[in-house]
Amino acid sequence: MKEKKVLFIGLVWPEPTSSAAGFRMMQLIDTFLNGSYQITFASAAAKSPYSAPLQSLGVHEQAIVLNSDSFDKFIIQLQPDIVVFDRFMVEEQYGWRVAQQCPNALRVLDTEDLHFLRQARQASVKNKGDFSFQELFTDTAKREIASILRSDLSLIISESEMKILIEEFRISPDILYYLPFLEHEISSTEINQWKPFEERKNLLFIGNFIHEPNWHTVQYLKTQIWPQLRKMLPKVELHIYGAYATQKVLQLNNSKENFLIKGRAESARLTMENYRVLVAPIQFGAGVKGKFIDAMQTGTPSVTTTVGAEAMKGNLDWNGFIEDDPETFCRKTVELYENEDLWKTAQEHGIRIINERYEKRKYQADFMTNLSLLKVQIDRHRQQNFISQILLHHTMQSTKYMSLWIEEKNK
């Protein structure tokens, strides 16, 4: 029997300890490993000391080059059954080459989050205006939607984003697939090992500082939330964790104000389990926030905003509070920090959210079955999404000749 092959093309090499995107990528790789696929991960980016040791998992690593026919030779030799693009920019760069050299390969786009949605919300916050859907129709949206339409299937991590794509942009549900974070079930054994209320102290925020919503949240905490909150909790410290903290982040450290920049956490979950409450007054963003998954997996209640909790809890209760008003946010944080019964109830809500909405056994088998069926019916699927072929035809012409021009220029 022919061994099934999947090629992941990464914008970067996955760093599961640095970002939710890296953690998500590792979950996808794990899903294909469980499906007995031979996996190759390729990227044009440089590795970092925090890149996941993929080879130890049995994943073949391949360095590739932008705007080079060396990729064509590589993929012709590999002949993957499925190619997964890590974000729309990667599909733009390599999708036409995959379609040209391996036309029968299933092309899957992992969106991570909708970049155009995040950018539109960021612009709205910057301009101090109320966000409206009219702000979504940007050049980034044109690029990202085109990438979704060119792909055979796009993985969407948020139900809210599924709704936007279907209702606002009239994307066919046939080319979209809802696949949230894929988590292990929280067992009673794990719960019994969590540190109790009295052994935890202080507040924390965590987030990769390369990701603009995280940096903005830290600034918001420093200027709007913490001045109020530390008056209400004078003996409590707020610890800020995150990978790639630059000097502008580090200079916010102020021990007199109990506002402490801690930098990278080697393990988000091992770090988080020592704190009583996660505070994340996120003002803009998209997708689903990995920090809250980590919090629920460690029994750490949280206080966030509507945008922060978007699409995460469904009809269930949040594992803490969702508040947009700064004063109410602070008051609820204090209640959660000081009231053990309230804290335990919030913890129980988090357990239920993980086990009912993110437990991986609810999704992995169906996802792999869907891919297998799609692979068998690929010609019919592409005929039904003829706009994909139109876009791909024109993209292959324009991108191809731009890439060839750059390739010649670099010689």
Short mmCIF file of N, CA and C in Angstrom, two decimals, residues 223-320:
data_model
loop_
_atom_site.label_atom_id
_atom_site.label_comp_id
_atom_site.label_asym_id
_atom_site.label_seq_id
_atom_site.Cartn_x
_atom_site.Cartn_y
_atom_site.Cartn_z
N THR A 223 -1.27 51.29 31.34
CA THR A 223 -1.80 52.66 31.44
C THR A 223 -3.23 52.75 31.95
N GLN A 224 -4.07 51.74 31.64
CA GLN A 224 -5.50 51.85 31.95
C GLN A 224 -5.96 50.93 33.07
N ILE A 225 -5.43 49.73 33.13
CA ILE A 225 -5.94 48.73 34.07
C ILE A 225 -5.15 48.70 35.37
N TRP A 226 -3.83 48.57 35.27
CA TRP A 226 -3.04 48.38 36.47
C TRP A 226 -3.07 49.57 37.44
N PRO A 227 -3.10 50.81 36.98
CA PRO A 227 -3.20 51.91 37.94
C PRO A 227 -4.42 51.80 38.85
N GLN A 228 -5.52 51.30 38.31
CA GLN A 228 -6.72 51.09 39.14
C GLN A 228 -6.60 49.82 39.97
N LEU A 229 -6.15 48.78 39.33
CA LEU A 229 -6.16 47.46 39.96
C LEU A 229 -5.19 47.36 41.13
N ARG A 230 -4.03 47.99 41.03
CA ARG A 230 -3.05 47.86 42.12
C ARG A 230 -3.47 48.63 43.37
N LYS A 231 -4.36 49.62 43.20
CA LYS A 231 -4.92 50.30 44.37
C LYS A 231 -5.88 49.37 45.12
N MET A 232 -6.52 48.49 44.36
CA MET A 232 -7.48 47.56 44.95
C MET A 232 -6.80 46.30 45.48
N LEU A 233 -5.64 45.97 44.88
CA LEU A 233 -4.86 44.80 45.32
C LEU A 233 -3.41 45.24 45.54
N PRO A 234 -3.15 46.05 46.56
CA PRO A 234 -1.82 46.67 46.73
C PRO A 234 -0.68 45.68 46.98
N LYS A 235 -0.97 44.49 47.46
CA LYS A 235 0.09 43.52 47.76
C LYS A 235 0.30 42.50 46.63
N VAL A 236 -0.46 42.68 45.58
CA VAL A 236 -0.42 41.72 44.46
C VAL A 236 0.46 42.25 43.34
N GLU A 237 1.20 41.35 42.69
CA GLU A 237 2.04 41.72 41.56
C GLU A 237 1.40 41.27 40.25
N LEU A 238 1.69 42.01 39.18
CA LEU A 238 1.28 41.62 37.84
C LEU A 238 2.54 41.25 37.06
N HIS A 239 2.61 40.00 36.63
CA HIS A 239 3.78 39.50 35.90
C HIS A 239 3.45 39.36 34.42
N ILE A 240 4.29 39.94 33.57
CA ILE A 240 4.09 39.93 32.12
C ILE A 240 5.08 38.98 31.47
N TYR A 241 4.55 37.95 30.82
CA TYR A 241 5.40 36.97 30.12
C TYR A 241 5.18 37.07 28.61
N GLY A 242 6.22 36.73 27.85
CA GLY A 242 6.06 36.69 26.41
C GLY A 242 7.40 36.53 25.70
N ALA A 243 7.38 35.81 24.60
CA ALA A 243 8.58 35.62 23.80
C ALA A 243 8.90 36.88 23.02
N TYR A 244 10.18 37.09 22.76
CA TYR A 244 10.68 38.19 21.93
C TYR A 244 10.33 39.57 22.49
N ALA A 245 10.60 39.73 23.77
CA ALA A 245 10.41 41.03 24.41
C ALA A 245 11.53 41.97 23.99
N THR A 246 11.18 43.08 23.37
CA THR A 246 12.16 44.07 22.94
C THR A 246 12.39 45.09 24.05
N GLN A 247 13.27 46.03 23.79
CA GLN A 247 13.58 47.05 24.79
C GLN A 247 12.36 47.87 25.16
N LYS A 248 11.48 48.12 24.18
CA LYS A 248 10.28 48.92 24.48
C LYS A 248 9.36 48.19 25.45
N VAL A 249 9.42 46.86 25.44
CA VAL A 249 8.65 46.07 26.40
C VAL A 249 9.35 46.07 27.76
N LEU A 250 10.64 45.79 27.74
CA LEU A 250 11.40 45.68 28.99
C LEU A 250 11.40 46.96 29.79
N GLN A 251 11.33 48.10 29.11
CA GLN A 251 11.37 49.38 29.84
C GLN A 251 10.09 49.67 30.61
N LEU A 252 9.05 48.86 30.40
CA LEU A 252 7.82 49.02 31.16
C LEU A 252 7.92 48.41 32.56
N ASN A 253 8.96 47.63 32.77
CA ASN A 253 9.15 46.99 34.08
C ASN A 253 9.26 48.04 35.18
N ASN A 254 8.48 47.87 36.26
CA ASN A 254 8.52 48.82 37.37
C ASN A 254 8.22 48.08 38.67
N SER A 255 9.28 47.75 39.40
CA SER A 255 9.11 46.97 40.63
C SER A 255 8.36 47.74 41.71
N LYS A 256 8.50 49.07 41.72
CA LYS A 256 7.78 49.87 42.71
C LYS A 256 6.27 49.80 42.51
N GLU A 257 5.87 49.61 41.25
CA GLU A 257 4.45 49.51 40.94
C GLU A 257 3.97 48.06 40.87
N ASN A 258 4.87 47.10 41.17
CA ASN A 258 4.56 45.67 41.09
C ASN A 258 4.15 45.23 39.68
N PHE A 259 4.67 45.94 38.68
CA PHE A 259 4.42 45.62 37.28
C PHE A 259 5.73 45.07 36.72
N LEU A 260 5.81 43.73 36.60
CA LEU A 260 7.10 43.10 36.33
C LEU A 260 7.12 42.37 34.98
N ILE A 261 8.07 42.73 34.14
CA ILE A 261 8.26 42.08 32.85
C ILE A 261 9.16 40.86 33.05
N LYS A 262 8.63 39.69 32.81
CA LYS A 262 9.35 38.45 33.06
C LYS A 262 9.99 37.84 31.81
N GLY A 263 9.55 38.28 30.62
CA GLY A 263 10.11 37.73 29.39
C GLY A 263 9.54 36.38 29.03
N ARG A 264 10.34 35.60 28.32
CA ARG A 264 9.88 34.31 27.81
C ARG A 264 9.59 33.32 28.95
N ALA A 265 8.47 32.60 28.81
CA ALA A 265 8.17 31.48 29.70
C ALA A 265 8.57 30.20 28.98
N GLU A 266 9.43 29.42 29.57
CA GLU A 266 9.87 28.19 28.92
C GLU A 266 8.70 27.25 28.64
N SER A 267 7.73 27.27 29.54
CA SER A 267 6.49 26.51 29.34
C SER A 267 5.35 27.37 29.85
N ALA A 268 4.43 27.74 28.96
CA ALA A 268 3.31 28.60 29.36
C ALA A 268 2.48 27.93 30.45
N ARG A 269 2.25 26.64 30.30
CA ARG A 269 1.36 25.97 31.25
C ARG A 269 2.03 25.74 32.61
N LEU A 270 3.30 25.38 32.61
CA LEU A 270 3.99 25.21 33.89
C LEU A 270 4.13 26.54 34.62
N THR A 271 4.24 27.62 33.86
CA THR A 271 4.31 28.96 34.46
C THR A 271 2.95 29.37 35.00
N MET A 272 1.94 29.17 34.19
CA MET A 272 0.60 29.67 34.51
C MET A 272 -0.01 29.00 35.74
N GLU A 273 0.35 27.74 35.99
CA GLU A 273 -0.27 27.00 37.08
C GLU A 273 0.07 27.56 38.47
N ASN A 274 1.02 28.50 38.52
CA ASN A 274 1.40 29.11 39.80
C ASN A 274 0.61 30.38 40.12
N TYR A 275 -0.15 30.87 39.16
CA TYR A 275 -0.85 32.15 39.32
C TYR A 275 -2.32 31.93 39.61
N ARG A 276 -2.89 32.94 40.25
CA ARG A 276 -4.30 32.81 40.62
C ARG A 276 -5.24 33.22 39.49
N VAL A 277 -4.88 34.28 38.76
CA VAL A 277 -5.78 34.78 37.71
C VAL A 277 -4.96 35.30 36.52
N LEU A 278 -5.43 34.98 35.31
CA LEU A 278 -4.90 35.55 34.08
C LEU A 278 -5.72 36.78 33.72
N VAL A 279 -5.06 37.92 33.50
CA VAL A 279 -5.76 39.13 33.08
C VAL A 279 -5.34 39.47 31.65
N ALA A 280 -6.33 39.59 30.76
CA ALA A 280 -6.03 39.83 29.35
C ALA A 280 -7.09 40.73 28.72
N PRO A 281 -6.99 42.05 28.97
CA PRO A 281 -7.97 42.99 28.41
C PRO A 281 -7.67 43.29 26.93
N ILE A 282 -7.79 42.29 26.09
CA ILE A 282 -7.44 42.38 24.67
C ILE A 282 -8.40 43.32 23.95
N GLN A 283 -7.86 44.27 23.20
CA GLN A 283 -8.67 45.28 22.53
C GLN A 283 -8.96 44.96 21.08
N PHE A 284 -8.12 44.18 20.44
CA PHE A 284 -8.38 43.75 19.06
C PHE A 284 -7.66 42.44 18.81
N GLY A 285 -8.09 41.75 17.78
CA GLY A 285 -7.49 40.47 17.44
C GLY A 285 -8.44 39.65 16.61
N ALA A 286 -8.07 38.40 16.37
CA ALA A 286 -8.90 37.49 15.60
C ALA A 286 -8.54 36.07 16.01
N GLY A 287 -9.21 35.10 15.42
CA GLY A 287 -8.93 33.71 15.75
C GLY A 287 -9.37 33.36 17.16
N VAL A 288 -8.67 32.39 17.73
CA VAL A 288 -8.94 31.93 19.10
C VAL A 288 -7.64 32.04 19.87
N LYS A 289 -7.71 32.52 21.11
CA LYS A 289 -6.50 32.86 21.86
C LYS A 289 -5.97 31.66 22.65
N GLY A 290 -4.78 31.24 22.30
CA GLY A 290 -4.17 30.08 22.95
C GLY A 290 -3.92 30.26 24.44
N LYS A 291 -3.74 31.52 24.87
CA LYS A 291 -3.47 31.77 26.29
C LYS A 291 -4.63 31.32 27.18
N PHE A 292 -5.86 31.40 26.65
CA PHE A 292 -7.01 30.98 27.45
C PHE A 292 -7.14 29.45 27.48
N ILE A 293 -6.73 28.81 26.41
CA ILE A 293 -6.67 27.34 26.41
C ILE A 293 -5.67 26.89 27.47
N ASP A 294 -4.50 27.52 27.50
CA ASP A 294 -3.48 27.20 28.51
C ASP A 294 -4.02 27.43 29.92
N ALA A 295 -4.75 28.53 30.08
CA ALA A 295 -5.31 28.85 31.40
C ALA A 295 -6.29 27.77 31.86
N MET A 296 -7.18 27.38 30.97
CA MET A 296 -8.18 26.37 31.34
C MET A 296 -7.52 25.02 31.60
N GLN A 297 -6.46 24.71 30.84
CA GLN A 297 -5.77 23.44 31.02
C GLN A 297 -4.98 23.40 32.33
N THR A 298 -4.76 24.54 32.94
CA THR A 298 -4.02 24.58 34.22
C THR A 298 -4.90 25.03 35.38
N GLY A 299 -6.20 25.11 35.13
CA GLY A 299 -7.12 25.51 36.20
C GLY A 299 -6.94 26.94 36.65
N THR A 300 -6.58 27.83 35.70
CA THR A 300 -6.35 29.23 36.02
C THR A 300 -7.48 30.10 35.45
N PRO A 301 -8.36 30.61 36.31
CA PRO A 301 -9.43 31.48 35.82
C PRO A 301 -8.88 32.74 35.16
N SER A 302 -9.71 33.39 34.34
CA SER A 302 -9.23 34.56 33.60
C SER A 302 -10.30 35.64 33.51
N VAL A 303 -9.82 36.86 33.31
CA VAL A 303 -10.70 37.99 33.03
C VAL A 303 -10.24 38.57 31.70
N THR A 304 -11.18 38.71 30.77
CA THR A 304 -10.83 39.24 29.45
C THR A 304 -11.96 40.08 28.91
N THR A 305 -11.86 40.43 27.63
CA THR A 305 -12.85 41.26 26.95
C THR A 305 -13.68 40.41 25.98
N THR A 306 -14.65 41.05 25.37
CA THR A 306 -15.49 40.36 24.38
C THR A 306 -14.64 39.85 23.23
N VAL A 307 -13.73 40.68 22.75
CA VAL A 307 -12.84 40.28 21.65
C VAL A 307 -11.93 39.14 22.10
N GLY A 308 -11.42 39.21 23.32
CA GLY A 308 -10.53 38.18 23.82
C GLY A 308 -11.18 36.81 23.89
N ALA A 309 -12.44 36.78 24.32
CA ALA A 309 -13.13 35.50 24.50
C ALA A 309 -13.91 35.07 23.25
N GLU A 310 -13.85 35.84 22.20
CA GLU A 310 -14.66 35.59 21.01
C GLU A 310 -14.53 34.15 20.52
N ALA A 311 -15.68 33.53 20.29
CA ALA A 311 -15.79 32.20 19.67
C ALA A 311 -15.23 31.07 20.52
N MET A 312 -14.90 31.33 21.78
CA MET A 312 -14.23 30.30 22.56
C MET A 312 -15.18 29.45 23.41
N LYS A 313 -16.24 30.05 23.95
CA LYS A 313 -17.03 29.34 24.94
C LYS A 313 -18.37 28.80 24.43
N GLY A 314 -18.77 29.20 23.21
CA GLY A 314 -20.08 28.79 22.72
C GLY A 314 -21.17 29.28 23.65
N ASN A 315 -22.05 28.39 24.07
CA ASN A 315 -23.13 28.76 24.99
C ASN A 315 -22.78 28.48 26.45
N LEU A 316 -21.53 28.13 26.71
CA LEU A 316 -21.11 27.80 28.07
C LEU A 316 -20.67 29.05 28.83
N ASP A 317 -20.53 28.92 30.14
CA ASP A 317 -20.05 30.02 30.97
C ASP A 317 -18.54 30.14 30.86
N TRP A 318 -18.04 31.37 30.89
CA TRP A 318 -16.60 31.63 30.81
C TRP A 318 -15.92 31.20 32.11
N ASN A 319 -14.61 30.92 32.02
CA ASN A 319 -13.88 30.52 33.23
C ASN A 319 -13.37 31.75 33.98
N GLY A 320 -14.30 32.63 34.28
CA GLY A 320 -13.98 33.89 34.95
C GLY A 320 -14.99 34.94 34.53
#
